[in-house]
Amino acid sequence: MAGAKLSFEQITELAFKQNPILLGQQENTYAKDASERAAFRQLLPNFSANTRGEKVLQGNTADTPHDTLYSARLTLSQAIYRPALLANYKKSTLDRLDARLNLARTREQLLFDLKSAWYQLLTAQLLVAESQESLNRLKQHQTNAEHMYASALIWSNDVLQAKVRVSSGRQELLVSKNNVLAAKRQLNILMDREITFAFEARGELNYSPVKWHYDEAVSYTLENRTELKQTQLDIDIARQDRNIAKADMKPSLDLNLQRGSSAFDSDFDNSVTETQVTLSLQWNFWQWGKTSQQVAALDYNLRRLSLDLRQQKNQFKADVHAVWLKLQEADNNLKVLQQSLALARENFRVSQIRYKEQLGSSNDVLDAQDLLTQTRTDHILALGQFLTAKAELDYITGVPVNAQGQTQP
């Protein structure tokens, strides 16, 4: 409903039900499930039936009652030893697991994107309020300057300067409001809604300490990061590809059980019924080294994947370290800005008093106003950056996310 007030939990619920990327990954898991079931059924017996008629056009039996032979067959076929079929089934099982890991990582990515956009929206809304307060302070300063100019206490350039700053304040307020719309647009995209869908965000930017220790975060990442599990799966899949390729070097054994009837009449009168059992062995023992070269290529690929896994682990360690430094920087910045904010408020208060008592200039008040606005803006931005970095740390470490969008540490 347009204009509704939505909390982060409600937005998350909508996104996890409607996000096209997430739904696409879910469909991919269904496809891999079906492929695995199909691969398993290739290991089961096959039943087939056929019927045919053969007519002799030239020869001793042509144009005689016995020139046409009718037959019907029911056949059971079972692969006794087919290494390629078994390896293909094992590979389909690994493909199914890989699809589920893709789905899990997509959930983690969606939750991180939602948190980032949500903190951006709350930050933008606070900056709108700050821009409005700043504009109000500038207007009040303009009013004070006009009164003092009317009393011949200051020069006209102080009034002109105050008016210019009010105009700049209005522009900054417009930019802040547009930033709110941009953040809502991103959330609407994640929820698969019209980008201009109007809603109100129900929530606040609240500070909470980091729950991780650095060493724990690194260890957890190496154990739980989905991409590492996927690369290990890729290695297992590559091994199955190798087994499939090597299967060409091995014999295959098949069993066929056939029961059928033959007759010279289409109604199968006086038919002859027979049952046949066939055990066939096939072995392509010489292919000019083709299979061995295919196996060699897959061995190179296996070694490449092992090196990729090592590189991924190093990169993820670096990612955790970078986010950790970002968190420490944002946390320390918040503490410094909290102290600076109190000083900036007092500086602005004193500057206003000095200006009214004609002990300070208009520039002193505007500079104090700029310092207060910038400090409050920096504090809001730092809080939003800190919370976003916390969400990024959860994403980098690979904290699992369930189907409802809730983390499961």
Tab-separated table of C-alpha atoms in Angstrom:
chain	number	residue	atom	x	y	z
A	1	MET	CA	0.000	0.000	0.000
A	2	ALA	CA	1.444	3.349	-1.044
A	3	GLY	CA	2.426	5.590	1.842
A	4	ALA	CA	2.627	2.694	4.304
A	5	LYS	CA	5.118	2.744	7.143
A	6	LEU	CA	7.505	-0.176	6.726
A	7	SER	CA	10.048	-1.522	9.185
A	8	PHE	CA	13.215	-3.265	8.087
A	9	GLU	CA	11.697	-6.619	9.020
A	10	GLN	CA	8.699	-5.968	6.765
A	11	ILE	CA	10.910	-4.840	3.878
A	12	THR	CA	13.073	-7.940	4.309
A	13	GLU	CA	10.010	-10.195	4.278
A	14	LEU	CA	8.750	-8.617	1.046
A	15	ALA	CA	12.158	-8.796	-0.636
A	16	PHE	CA	12.703	-12.457	0.247
A	17	LYS	CA	9.309	-13.287	-1.247
A	18	GLN	CA	9.540	-11.205	-4.426
A	19	ASN	CA	13.175	-10.504	-5.379
A	20	PRO	CA	13.647	-11.854	-8.948
A	21	ILE	CA	17.291	-12.830	-8.480
A	22	LEU	CA	16.486	-14.870	-5.383
A	23	LEU	CA	13.474	-16.500	-7.053
A	24	GLY	CA	15.655	-17.345	-10.051
A	25	GLN	CA	18.163	-19.122	-7.816
A	26	GLN	CA	15.333	-21.073	-6.201
A	27	GLU	CA	14.188	-22.219	-9.646
A	28	ASN	CA	17.763	-23.250	-10.387
A	29	THR	CA	17.780	-25.523	-7.322
A	30	TYR	CA	14.543	-27.143	-8.520
A	31	ALA	CA	16.153	-27.734	-11.925
A	32	LYS	CA	19.230	-29.348	-10.362
A	33	ASP	CA	16.998	-31.543	-8.185
A	34	ALA	CA	15.204	-32.768	-11.296
A	35	SER	CA	18.515	-33.367	-13.083
A	36	GLU	CA	19.773	-35.476	-10.181
A	37	ARG	CA	16.601	-37.584	-10.203
A	38	ALA	CA	16.965	-38.039	-13.960
A	39	ALA	CA	20.604	-39.115	-13.592
A	40	PHE	CA	19.640	-41.665	-10.922
A	41	ARG	CA	16.938	-43.135	-13.152
A	42	GLN	CA	19.544	-43.796	-15.815
A	43	LEU	CA	20.905	-46.468	-13.466
A	44	LEU	CA	17.545	-48.274	-13.356
A	45	PRO	CA	16.258	-50.889	-15.826
A	46	ASN	CA	14.640	-49.723	-19.067
A	47	PHE	CA	11.571	-51.339	-20.554
A	48	SER	CA	10.716	-51.051	-24.220
A	49	ALA	CA	8.332	-52.631	-26.675
A	50	ASN	CA	8.341	-52.813	-30.457
A	51	THR	CA	6.457	-54.487	-33.226
A	52	ARG	CA	7.227	-54.733	-36.905
A	53	GLY	CA	6.400	-56.480	-40.129
A	54	GLU	CA	8.891	-57.675	-42.728
A	55	LYS	CA	7.824	-58.480	-46.327
A	56	VAL	CA	10.015	-60.273	-48.852
A	57	LEU	CA	9.800	-58.509	-52.206
A	58	GLN	CA	12.175	-60.753	-54.165
A	59	GLY	CA	13.304	-64.305	-53.489
A	60	ASN	CA	11.972	-67.828	-53.114
A	61	THR	CA	9.275	-66.848	-50.619
A	62	ALA	CA	8.069	-63.746	-52.508
A	63	ASP	CA	4.335	-63.721	-53.228
A	64	THR	CA	3.732	-66.711	-50.970
A	65	PRO	CA	1.791	-66.962	-47.686
A	66	HIS	CA	5.133	-66.776	-45.914
A	67	ASP	CA	6.471	-63.616	-47.539
A	68	THR	CA	5.506	-61.445	-44.551
A	69	LEU	CA	6.764	-61.979	-41.012
A	70	TYR	CA	5.204	-60.136	-38.052
A	71	SER	CA	6.960	-59.822	-34.710
A	72	ALA	CA	6.419	-58.191	-31.331
A	73	ARG	CA	9.073	-57.798	-28.626
A	74	LEU	CA	9.169	-56.709	-24.965
A	75	THR	CA	12.688	-55.865	-23.799
A	76	LEU	CA	14.258	-55.182	-20.416
A	77	SER	CA	17.681	-53.517	-20.494
A	78	GLN	CA	19.901	-53.057	-17.461
A	79	ALA	CA	23.366	-51.522	-17.299
A	80	ILE	CA	25.468	-53.859	-15.158
A	81	TYR	CA	28.720	-51.920	-15.285
A	82	ARG	CA	28.734	-48.425	-16.739
A	83	PRO	CA	31.339	-46.224	-14.966
A	84	ALA	CA	30.240	-43.143	-16.907
A	85	LEU	CA	26.622	-43.446	-15.703
A	86	LEU	CA	27.642	-43.746	-12.053
A	87	ALA	CA	30.079	-40.822	-12.321
A	88	ASN	CA	27.398	-38.725	-14.037
A	89	TYR	CA	24.981	-39.426	-11.172
A	90	LYS	CA	27.591	-38.434	-8.581
A	91	LYS	CA	28.277	-35.250	-10.539
A	92	SER	CA	24.552	-34.386	-10.637
A	93	THR	CA	24.448	-34.748	-6.847
A	94	LEU	CA	27.334	-32.283	-6.543
A	95	ASP	CA	25.590	-29.929	-8.989
A	96	ARG	CA	22.526	-29.998	-6.740
A	97	LEU	CA	24.640	-29.087	-3.711
A	98	ASP	CA	26.306	-26.298	-5.709
A	99	ALA	CA	22.895	-24.867	-6.615
A	100	ARG	CA	21.951	-24.788	-2.941
A	101	LEU	CA	25.176	-22.983	-2.087
A	102	ASN	CA	24.397	-20.448	-4.827
A	103	LEU	CA	20.971	-19.945	-3.269
A	104	ALA	CA	22.497	-19.495	0.192
A	105	ARG	CA	24.987	-16.903	-1.070
A	106	THR	CA	22.219	-15.073	-2.929
A	107	ARG	CA	20.285	-14.818	0.334
A	108	GLU	CA	23.358	-13.436	2.095
A	109	GLN	CA	23.909	-10.928	-0.718
A	110	LEU	CA	20.260	-9.828	-0.684
A	111	LEU	CA	20.244	-9.281	3.080
A	112	PHE	CA	23.462	-7.237	2.889
A	113	ASP	CA	22.054	-5.140	0.024
A	114	LEU	CA	18.872	-4.556	2.030
A	115	LYS	CA	20.801	-3.490	5.128
A	116	SER	CA	23.036	-1.185	3.099
A	117	ALA	CA	20.073	0.491	1.405
A	118	TRP	CA	18.169	0.671	4.710
A	119	TYR	CA	21.025	2.388	6.544
A	120	GLN	CA	21.456	4.690	3.572
A	121	LEU	CA	17.759	5.608	3.785
A	122	LEU	CA	17.821	6.254	7.540
A	123	THR	CA	21.013	8.276	7.143
A	124	ALA	CA	19.473	10.309	4.327
A	125	GLN	CA	16.344	10.999	6.411
A	126	LEU	CA	18.442	12.236	9.328
A	127	LEU	CA	20.416	14.443	6.943
A	128	VAL	CA	17.142	15.914	5.659
A	129	ALA	CA	16.219	16.823	9.240
A	130	GLU	CA	19.702	18.255	9.794
A	131	SER	CA	19.515	20.268	6.546
A	132	GLN	CA	16.140	21.633	7.647
A	133	GLU	CA	17.516	22.629	11.055
A	134	SER	CA	20.535	24.204	9.392
A	135	LEU	CA	18.256	26.148	7.068
A	136	ASN	CA	16.196	27.309	10.042
A	137	ARG	CA	19.344	28.530	11.782
A	138	LEU	CA	20.422	30.373	8.647
A	139	LYS	CA	16.989	31.995	8.347
A	140	GLN	CA	17.141	33.076	11.971
A	141	HIS	CA	20.571	34.553	11.377
A	142	GLN	CA	19.218	36.413	8.328
A	143	THR	CA	16.370	37.803	10.442
A	144	ASN	CA	18.794	38.907	13.148
A	145	ALA	CA	21.040	40.540	10.543
A	146	GLU	CA	18.111	42.416	8.979
A	147	HIS	CA	17.040	43.765	12.386
A	148	MET	CA	20.539	44.856	13.219
A	149	TYR	CA	20.956	46.480	9.799
A	150	ALA	CA	17.662	48.310	10.300
A	151	SER	CA	19.100	49.607	13.566
A	152	ALA	CA	22.271	50.707	11.695
A	153	LEU	CA	24.387	48.321	13.756
A	154	ILE	CA	25.946	46.393	10.831
A	155	TRP	CA	26.721	46.894	7.179
A	156	SER	CA	24.401	45.731	4.395
A	157	ASN	CA	26.905	43.182	3.128
A	158	ASP	CA	26.243	41.099	6.281
A	159	VAL	CA	22.570	40.882	5.271
A	160	LEU	CA	23.446	39.996	1.695
A	161	GLN	CA	25.811	37.317	2.905
A	162	ALA	CA	23.099	35.859	5.156
A	163	LYS	CA	20.647	35.733	2.241
A	164	VAL	CA	23.154	33.930	0.036
A	165	ARG	CA	23.705	31.341	2.759
A	166	VAL	CA	19.943	30.790	3.085
A	167	SER	CA	19.729	30.091	-0.656
A	168	SER	CA	22.570	27.588	-0.356
A	169	GLY	CA	20.785	25.971	2.577
A	170	ARG	CA	17.646	25.499	0.487
A	171	GLN	CA	19.692	23.773	-2.220
A	172	GLU	CA	21.326	21.482	0.330
A	173	LEU	CA	17.883	20.556	1.667
A	174	LEU	CA	16.726	19.644	-1.852
A	175	VAL	CA	19.787	17.453	-2.361
A	176	SER	CA	19.111	15.696	0.955
A	177	LYS	CA	15.503	14.961	-0.021
A	178	ASN	CA	16.640	13.558	-3.365
A	179	ASN	CA	19.054	11.261	-1.508
A	180	VAL	CA	16.084	9.881	0.428
A	181	LEU	CA	14.261	9.143	-2.821
A	182	ALA	CA	17.370	7.441	-4.223
A	183	ALA	CA	17.626	5.166	-1.179
A	184	LYS	CA	13.923	4.290	-1.423
A	185	ARG	CA	14.394	3.545	-5.111
A	186	GLN	CA	17.079	0.989	-4.306
A	187	LEU	CA	14.881	-0.705	-1.702
A	188	ASN	CA	11.979	-0.801	-4.156
A	189	ILE	CA	14.224	-2.523	-6.702
A	190	LEU	CA	15.180	-5.152	-4.127
A	191	MET	CA	11.499	-5.649	-3.253
A	192	ASP	CA	10.597	-5.864	-6.974
A	193	ARG	CA	8.271	-2.858	-6.814
A	194	GLU	CA	7.900	0.270	-8.872
A	195	ILE	CA	10.918	2.460	-8.220
A	196	THR	CA	8.670	5.384	-7.305
A	197	PHE	CA	6.585	3.357	-4.827
A	198	ALA	CA	6.070	5.642	-1.813
A	199	PHE	CA	6.576	4.376	1.726
A	200	GLU	CA	7.795	5.656	5.058
A	201	ALA	CA	10.707	4.008	6.837
A	202	ARG	CA	9.939	3.016	10.411
A	203	GLY	CA	13.246	2.686	12.239
A	204	GLU	CA	16.265	4.454	13.719
A	205	LEU	CA	20.040	4.327	13.453
A	206	ASN	CA	21.023	2.738	16.757
A	207	TYR	CA	24.617	2.031	17.725
A	208	SER	CA	25.500	-1.479	18.889
A	209	PRO	CA	28.998	-2.847	19.507
A	210	VAL	CA	30.669	-5.378	17.207
A	211	LYS	CA	30.128	-8.945	18.399
A	212	TRP	CA	33.176	-10.376	16.610
A	213	HIS	CA	36.810	-10.667	17.624
A	214	TYR	CA	39.164	-10.418	14.675
A	215	ASP	CA	40.647	-13.923	14.950
A	216	GLU	CA	37.182	-15.424	15.363
A	217	ALA	CA	35.955	-13.587	12.271
A	218	VAL	CA	38.836	-14.902	10.156
A	219	SER	CA	38.376	-18.462	11.411
A	220	TYR	CA	34.615	-18.329	10.855
A	221	THR	CA	35.128	-17.017	7.322
A	222	LEU	CA	37.446	-19.850	6.322
A	223	GLU	CA	34.977	-22.401	7.691
A	224	ASN	CA	31.690	-20.958	6.457
A	225	ARG	CA	32.251	-18.759	3.405
A	226	THR	CA	30.007	-20.147	0.658
A	227	GLU	CA	32.472	-19.466	-2.153
A	228	LEU	CA	35.074	-21.690	-0.478
A	229	LYS	CA	32.554	-24.499	-0.233
A	230	GLN	CA	31.640	-23.957	-3.868
A	231	THR	CA	35.261	-24.108	-4.994
A	232	GLN	CA	35.712	-27.338	-3.057
A	233	LEU	CA	32.589	-28.619	-4.798
A	234	ASP	CA	34.039	-27.545	-8.140
A	235	ILE	CA	37.083	-29.662	-7.326
A	236	ASP	CA	34.849	-32.645	-6.543
A	237	ILE	CA	32.878	-32.059	-9.746
A	238	ALA	CA	36.110	-31.881	-11.732
A	239	ARG	CA	37.102	-35.239	-10.245
A	240	GLN	CA	33.817	-36.704	-11.450
A	241	ASP	CA	34.447	-35.208	-14.904
A	242	ARG	CA	37.787	-37.003	-14.811
A	243	ASN	CA	36.062	-40.251	-13.884
A	244	ILE	CA	33.591	-39.780	-16.748
A	245	ALA	CA	36.477	-39.245	-19.168
A	246	LYS	CA	38.370	-42.282	-17.830
A	247	ALA	CA	35.227	-44.393	-18.290
A	248	ASP	CA	35.991	-44.495	-22.030
A	249	MET	CA	39.041	-46.577	-21.165
A	250	LYS	CA	36.962	-49.154	-19.282
A	251	PRO	CA	34.609	-51.840	-20.580
A	252	SER	CA	30.849	-51.632	-20.210
A	253	LEU	CA	28.578	-54.563	-19.407
A	254	ASP	CA	24.865	-54.608	-20.254
A	255	LEU	CA	22.107	-57.161	-19.723
A	256	ASN	CA	19.120	-57.462	-22.057
A	257	LEU	CA	16.120	-59.731	-21.429
A	258	GLN	CA	13.764	-60.028	-24.399
A	259	ARG	CA	10.549	-61.923	-24.873
A	260	GLY	CA	8.736	-61.858	-28.184
A	261	SER	CA	6.464	-63.587	-30.648
A	262	SER	CA	6.723	-64.088	-34.434
A	263	ALA	CA	4.042	-65.140	-36.907
A	264	PHE	CA	3.186	-64.998	-40.612
A	265	ASP	CA	-0.267	-63.598	-39.795
A	266	SER	CA	-0.956	-60.167	-38.359
A	267	ASP	CA	-3.301	-61.681	-35.789
A	268	PHE	CA	-0.361	-63.809	-34.546
A	269	ASP	CA	-2.133	-67.149	-35.046
A	270	ASN	CA	0.292	-70.062	-34.791
A	271	SER	CA	2.923	-67.667	-33.455
A	272	VAL	CA	6.268	-68.744	-32.084
A	273	THR	CA	7.223	-67.296	-28.661
A	274	GLU	CA	10.801	-67.086	-27.502
A	275	THR	CA	12.776	-65.592	-24.631
A	276	GLN	CA	16.317	-64.346	-25.059
A	277	VAL	CA	18.932	-63.217	-22.559
A	278	THR	CA	21.878	-61.196	-23.842
A	279	LEU	CA	24.941	-60.224	-21.848
A	280	SER	CA	27.076	-57.830	-23.872
A	281	LEU	CA	30.561	-56.550	-23.132
A	282	GLN	CA	32.000	-53.584	-25.004
A	283	TRP	CA	35.494	-52.225	-24.650
A	284	ASN	CA	37.065	-49.490	-26.744
A	285	PHE	CA	40.631	-50.414	-25.830
A	286	TRP	CA	42.419	-48.203	-28.387
A	287	GLN	CA	41.521	-44.617	-29.317
A	288	TRP	CA	44.948	-43.246	-30.244
A	289	GLY	CA	45.454	-41.606	-26.857
A	290	LYS	CA	42.321	-39.441	-27.037
A	291	THR	CA	41.037	-40.415	-23.597
A	292	SER	CA	44.429	-40.044	-21.922
A	293	GLN	CA	44.725	-36.500	-23.296
A	294	GLN	CA	41.251	-35.653	-22.042
A	295	VAL	CA	42.194	-36.965	-18.604
A	296	ALA	CA	45.426	-34.939	-18.675
A	297	ALA	CA	43.478	-31.757	-19.471
A	298	LEU	CA	41.151	-32.420	-16.529
A	299	ASP	CA	44.145	-33.019	-14.252
A	300	TYR	CA	45.476	-29.578	-15.168
A	301	ASN	CA	42.041	-28.133	-14.383
A	302	LEU	CA	42.029	-29.861	-10.982
A	303	ARG	CA	45.384	-28.329	-10.089
A	304	ARG	CA	44.119	-24.906	-11.216
A	305	LEU	CA	41.056	-25.209	-8.975
A	306	SER	CA	43.253	-26.158	-6.017
A	307	LEU	CA	45.318	-23.017	-6.597
A	308	ASP	CA	42.106	-20.973	-6.886
A	309	LEU	CA	41.039	-22.292	-3.489
A	310	ARG	CA	44.309	-21.162	-1.927
A	311	GLN	CA	43.952	-17.733	-3.506
A	312	GLN	CA	40.352	-17.408	-2.341
A	313	LYS	CA	41.354	-18.110	1.247
A	314	ASN	CA	44.050	-15.430	1.093
A	315	GLN	CA	41.643	-12.943	-0.482
A	316	PHE	CA	38.914	-13.566	2.082
A	317	LYS	CA	41.411	-13.060	4.902
A	318	ALA	CA	42.293	-9.730	3.309
A	319	ASP	CA	38.603	-8.840	2.958
A	320	VAL	CA	37.952	-9.487	6.652
A	321	HIS	CA	41.006	-7.412	7.578
A	322	ALA	CA	39.861	-4.509	5.392
A	323	VAL	CA	36.341	-4.505	6.855
A	324	TRP	CA	37.744	-4.836	10.359
A	325	LEU	CA	39.892	-1.748	9.866
A	326	LYS	CA	36.866	0.069	8.447
A	327	LEU	CA	34.861	-0.842	11.562
A	328	GLN	CA	37.583	0.325	13.926
A	329	GLU	CA	37.930	3.580	12.009
A	330	ALA	CA	34.170	4.221	12.028
A	331	ASP	CA	33.861	3.326	15.727
A	332	ASN	CA	36.710	5.650	16.716
A	333	ASN	CA	35.335	8.356	14.440
A	334	LEU	CA	31.968	8.152	16.214
A	335	LYS	CA	33.576	8.684	19.619
A	336	VAL	CA	35.599	11.666	18.381
A	337	LEU	CA	32.603	13.242	16.653
A	338	GLN	CA	30.445	12.788	19.756
A	339	GLN	CA	32.879	15.009	21.657
A	340	SER	CA	33.254	17.426	18.761
A	341	LEU	CA	29.476	17.770	18.481
A	342	ALA	CA	29.188	19.122	22.036
A	343	LEU	CA	31.998	21.602	21.354
A	344	ALA	CA	30.427	22.719	18.048
A	345	ARG	CA	27.067	23.370	19.754
A	346	GLU	CA	28.719	25.487	22.443
A	347	ASN	CA	30.786	27.349	19.843
A	348	PHE	CA	27.635	28.202	17.862
A	349	ARG	CA	25.814	29.374	21.004
A	350	VAL	CA	28.685	31.641	22.033
A	351	SER	CA	29.064	33.023	18.492
A	352	GLN	CA	25.384	33.985	18.420
A	353	ILE	CA	25.675	35.810	21.758
A	354	ARG	CA	28.823	37.647	20.665
A	355	TYR	CA	27.143	38.686	17.396
A	356	LYS	CA	24.075	40.051	19.176
A	357	GLU	CA	26.335	41.935	21.579
A	358	GLN	CA	28.339	43.256	18.565
A	359	LEU	CA	31.442	41.493	19.833
A	360	GLY	CA	31.652	39.181	16.842
A	361	SER	CA	31.066	39.399	13.120
A	362	SER	CA	28.507	37.792	10.866
A	363	ASN	CA	31.264	35.577	9.482
A	364	ASP	CA	31.905	34.262	12.990
A	365	VAL	CA	28.279	33.121	13.266
A	366	LEU	CA	28.238	31.593	9.786
A	367	ASP	CA	31.511	29.778	10.420
A	368	ALA	CA	30.160	28.424	13.705
A	369	GLN	CA	26.959	27.406	11.904
A	370	ASP	CA	28.974	25.610	9.215
A	371	LEU	CA	31.066	23.842	11.855
A	372	LEU	CA	27.965	22.665	13.733
A	373	THR	CA	26.199	21.498	10.584
A	374	GLN	CA	29.279	19.705	9.283
A	375	THR	CA	29.938	18.028	12.634
A	376	ARG	CA	26.352	16.810	12.950
A	377	THR	CA	26.393	15.629	9.352
A	378	ASP	CA	29.684	13.798	9.892
A	379	HIS	CA	28.288	12.147	13.025
A	380	ILE	CA	25.205	10.896	11.177
A	381	LEU	CA	27.298	9.634	8.264
A	382	ALA	CA	29.758	7.930	10.610
A	383	LEU	CA	26.952	6.078	12.391
A	384	GLY	CA	25.483	4.911	9.088
A	385	GLN	CA	28.934	3.819	7.858
A	386	PHE	CA	29.581	1.939	11.085
A	387	LEU	CA	26.314	-0.010	10.871
A	388	THR	CA	26.888	-0.735	7.182
A	389	ALA	CA	30.393	-2.012	7.974
A	390	LYS	CA	28.902	-4.295	10.642
A	391	ALA	CA	26.499	-5.716	8.065
A	392	GLU	CA	29.390	-6.090	5.616
A	393	LEU	CA	31.387	-8.057	8.189
A	394	ASP	CA	28.484	-10.507	8.563
A	395	TYR	CA	28.362	-10.799	4.778
A	396	ILE	CA	32.131	-11.203	4.382
A	397	THR	CA	32.337	-13.871	7.078
A	398	GLY	CA	29.471	-15.824	5.490
A	399	VAL	CA	26.907	-15.754	8.293
A	400	PRO	CA	24.046	-17.983	7.025
A	401	VAL	CA	20.672	-16.438	6.174
A	402	ASN	CA	17.472	-18.478	6.216
A	403	ALA	CA	14.575	-18.321	3.757
A	404	GLN	CA	12.902	-15.544	5.800
A	405	GLY	CA	15.965	-13.284	5.662
A	406	GLN	CA	17.114	-13.859	9.233
A	407	THR	CA	20.756	-14.474	10.097
A	408	GLN	CA	21.682	-17.786	11.708
A	409	PRO	CA	25.111	-17.309	13.330
